[in-house]
């Protein structure tokens, strides 16, 4: 086990929460980070679907986005109140709620923003094809992602303890998700070490 991971395990700083726009890699990277840290991984959207028995597409189509946002906030609050330290991948819109931003700013979680440009995300979305769990990207993903980035980037910045830039990792070779996860773990180790030194 790398020393950094050992240090983080010895001095965990609450939940690790991944935020960022759709397609930035929160779920895949989060799962890998959880494995490296020996923690449970929870994808908040999957949790919402499992609890409600309703797909995200159904939430949007049958109940509307605001009902989905309320359910999303409930799931977030619930996950953050869990005693064991989790790695949590959130849905891209979790920062739209001021209450959620306040929750994420609380000291018992470390928030990591996977920051990616709308252009890169739109290219990846186009490669993978449309996904029913992302109804907001059904038409003109690039336009929507640009609008979402403009609106949300200040909110991601507000809640983030750490920022990891996704584009350069995708541009520089094989296994980008694996390298992104390693970067996240490295940065978590740095903050953990800094925090431990401050306390000394
Ligand atoms: C959304 C992001 C999606 C999902 C829903 C809305 C958003 O999650 O919660 O489609 O508003 O950005 P991912 O970011 O995991 O794709």
Coordinates of C-alpha atoms and ligand atoms in Angstrom, one line a residue:
X1 CA 0.0 0.0 0.0
X2 CA 1.4 3.4 -0.9
X3 CA 2.4 5.6 2.1
X4 CA -0.1 8.2 1.1
X5 CA -3.0 5.9 1.3
X6 CA -1.7 4.6 4.6
X7 CA -1.6 8.1 6.0
X8 CA -5.1 8.9 4.8
X9 CA -6.4 5.7 6.4
X10 CA -4.7 6.7 9.6
X11 CA -6.1 10.2 9.6
X12 CA -9.3 10.1 7.5
X13 CA -11.0 13.5 7.2
X14 CA -14.6 12.3 6.8
X15 CA -16.3 11.6 3.6
X16 CA -14.6 12.1 0.2
X17 CA -17.2 13.7 -2.1
X18 CA -16.7 14.0 -5.8
X19 CA -18.4 16.8 -7.7
X20 CA -18.3 18.0 -11.3
X21 CA -20.3 18.2 -14.5
X22 CA -21.9 15.1 -16.2
X23 CA -19.3 13.0 -17.8
X24 CA -16.4 14.2 -15.7
X25 CA -15.8 10.7 -14.4
X26 CA -17.1 10.9 -10.8
X27 CA -18.5 7.4 -10.7
X28 CA -15.6 5.5 -12.2
X29 CA -12.9 7.6 -10.5
X30 CA -14.9 7.5 -7.2
X31 CA -15.1 3.7 -7.3
X32 CA -11.3 3.5 -7.8
X33 CA -10.5 6.0 -5.1
X34 CA -12.7 4.1 -2.6
X35 CA -10.9 0.9 -3.4
X36 CA -7.5 2.5 -2.9
X37 CA -8.7 3.9 0.5
X38 CA -10.4 0.7 1.5
X39 CA -13.7 2.6 1.9
X40 CA -17.3 2.0 0.8
X41 CA -18.2 3.7 -2.4
X42 CA -21.7 5.1 -3.0
X43 CA -23.0 6.7 -6.2
X44 CA -25.7 9.1 -5.0
X45 CA -27.8 8.8 -8.2
X46 CA -27.7 5.0 -8.0
X47 CA -28.7 5.3 -4.4
X48 CA -31.6 7.6 -5.2
X49 CA -32.8 5.2 -7.9
X50 CA -32.5 2.2 -5.6
X51 CA -34.4 3.9 -2.8
X52 CA -37.2 5.3 -4.9
X53 CA -37.5 2.5 -7.4
X54 CA -37.7 5.1 -10.1
X55 CA -35.1 5.8 -12.8
X56 CA -33.7 9.3 -13.2
X57 CA -35.4 9.6 -16.6
X58 CA -38.7 8.8 -14.9
X59 CA -38.1 11.4 -12.2
X60 CA -37.5 14.1 -14.7
X61 CA -40.4 13.0 -17.1
X62 CA -43.0 12.2 -14.4
X63 CA -42.2 14.5 -11.6
X64 CA -40.0 17.2 -13.0
X65 CA -36.6 18.4 -12.3
X66 CA -37.4 20.1 -9.0
X67 CA -38.9 16.9 -7.5
X68 CA -35.7 15.1 -8.6
X69 CA -33.6 17.9 -6.9
X70 CA -35.5 17.5 -3.6
X71 CA -34.9 13.7 -3.6
X72 CA -31.3 14.3 -4.6
X73 CA -30.8 16.6 -1.6
X74 CA -32.4 14.1 0.8
X75 CA -30.1 11.4 -0.4
X76 CA -27.0 13.6 0.0
X77 CA -28.0 14.6 3.5
X78 CA -28.5 11.0 4.4
X79 CA -25.2 9.8 3.0
X80 CA -23.3 12.7 4.7
X81 CA -24.8 11.7 8.0
X82 CA -23.4 8.2 7.8
X83 CA -20.9 7.5 10.5
X84 CA -18.4 5.5 8.4
X85 CA -16.3 7.6 6.0
X86 CA -17.5 7.0 2.5
X87 CA -16.4 8.0 -1.0
X88 CA -19.5 9.5 -2.6
X89 CA -20.0 10.4 -6.3
X90 CA -22.7 13.0 -6.6
X91 CA -24.9 13.9 -9.6
X92 CA -23.6 17.0 -11.5
X93 CA -26.5 19.2 -10.3
X94 CA -26.1 18.6 -6.6
X95 CA -24.4 22.1 -6.2
X96 CA -27.5 23.9 -7.5
X97 CA -29.1 23.8 -4.1
X98 CA -27.7 26.3 -1.6
X99 CA -28.5 23.9 1.3
X100 CA -26.4 21.2 -0.4
X101 CA -23.5 23.6 -0.9
X102 CA -23.7 24.4 2.8
X103 CA -23.8 20.7 3.7
X104 CA -20.8 20.1 1.4
X105 CA -18.9 22.9 3.0
X106 CA -19.2 21.3 6.4
X107 CA -15.9 20.2 7.9
X108 CA -16.6 16.5 7.9
X109 CA -16.1 16.0 4.2
X110 CA -13.4 16.6 1.7
X111 CA -14.9 17.7 -1.6
X112 CA -13.0 17.0 -4.8
X113 CA -14.0 18.8 -8.0
X114 CA -13.3 16.9 -11.2
X115 CA -13.0 20.0 -13.4
X116 CA -13.5 19.5 -17.1
X117 CA -14.2 21.7 -20.0
X118 CA -17.7 21.5 -21.7
X119 CA -15.9 20.8 -25.0
X120 CA -14.1 17.8 -23.7
X121 CA -17.2 16.5 -22.0
X122 CA -19.4 17.0 -25.1
X123 CA -16.8 15.0 -27.1
X124 CA -17.0 12.1 -24.7
X125 CA -20.8 12.2 -24.5
X126 CA -20.9 12.1 -28.3
X127 CA -18.5 9.1 -28.3
X128 CA -20.6 7.2 -25.8
X129 CA -24.0 8.1 -27.1
X130 CA -27.0 9.5 -25.2
X131 CA -27.8 8.1 -21.7
X132 CA -31.3 8.0 -20.3
X133 CA -30.1 9.0 -16.9
X134 CA -28.9 12.3 -18.4
X135 CA -32.1 13.8 -19.8
X136 CA -30.6 17.3 -19.7
X137 CA -28.1 16.3 -22.4
X138 CA -30.8 14.9 -24.8
X139 CA -30.5 17.9 -27.2
X140 CA -27.3 19.8 -28.1
X141 CA -25.0 18.5 -25.3
X142 CA -22.3 21.1 -26.0
X143 CA -24.6 24.0 -25.7
X144 CA -26.2 22.7 -22.5
X145 CA -22.8 21.7 -21.0
X146 CA -21.5 25.3 -21.7
X147 CA -24.5 26.8 -20.0
X148 CA -24.2 24.4 -17.0
X149 CA -20.5 25.1 -16.7
X150 CA -21.1 28.9 -16.6
X151 CA -23.8 28.5 -14.0
X152 CA -22.2 25.8 -11.9
X153 CA -18.5 26.3 -12.0
X154 CA -18.6 29.0 -9.3
X155 CA -20.6 26.6 -7.1
X156 CA -18.2 23.8 -7.6
X157 CA -15.3 26.2 -6.8
X158 CA -17.2 27.3 -3.7
X159 CA -17.5 23.8 -2.2
X160 CA -14.3 22.2 -3.4
X161 CA -11.4 21.5 -1.1
X162 CA -9.4 20.1 -4.0
X163 CA -9.6 20.6 -7.7
X164 CA -8.4 18.0 -10.3
X165 CA -8.2 19.0 -13.9
X166 CA -9.6 16.2 -16.1
X167 CA -8.8 17.4 -19.6
X168 CA -5.0 17.1 -19.5
X169 CA -5.2 13.6 -18.1
X170 CA -7.5 12.5 -21.0
X171 CA -5.1 14.2 -23.4
X172 CA -2.0 12.5 -22.2
X173 CA -2.4 8.8 -22.8
X174 CA -3.9 5.5 -21.7
X175 CA -6.1 4.7 -18.7
X176 CA -7.2 8.3 -17.9
X177 CA -9.6 7.2 -15.2
X178 CA -7.0 5.2 -13.4
X179 CA -4.6 8.1 -13.5
X180 CA -7.3 10.5 -12.4
X181 CA -8.0 8.3 -9.4
X182 CA -4.3 8.1 -8.5
X183 CA -4.2 12.0 -8.7
X184 CA -7.2 12.3 -6.4
X185 CA -5.6 10.0 -3.9
X186 CA -2.3 11.9 -4.1
X187 CA -4.1 15.2 -3.5
X188 CA -6.1 13.8 -0.6
X189 CA -2.9 12.6 0.9
X190 CA -1.4 16.1 0.6
X191 CA -4.3 17.7 2.5
X192 CA -4.3 15.0 5.1
X193 CA -0.6 15.5 5.7
X194 CA -1.0 19.3 5.8
X195 CA -3.9 19.0 8.3
X196 CA -1.9 16.6 10.5
X197 CA 1.1 19.0 10.5
X198 CA -1.2 22.0 11.4
X199 CA -2.5 20.1 14.4
X200 CA 1.0 19.3 15.6
Ligands
LIG1 C1 -27.4 15.8 -13.6 C2 -26.4 14.9 -13.6 C3 -26.7 13.5 -13.6 C4 -28.0 13.2 -13.0 C5 -29.1 14.0 -13.7 C6 -28.9 15.5 -13.6 C7 -27.1 17.3 -13.7 O1 -25.7 12.8 -12.9 O2 -28.0 13.5 -11.6 O3 -29.2 13.6 -15.0 O4 -28.0 18.1 -13.5 O5 -25.9 17.6 -14.0 P1 -24.1 12.6 -13.4 O6 -23.4 13.9 -13.2 O7 -23.6 11.5 -12.6 O8 -24.2 12.2 -14.8

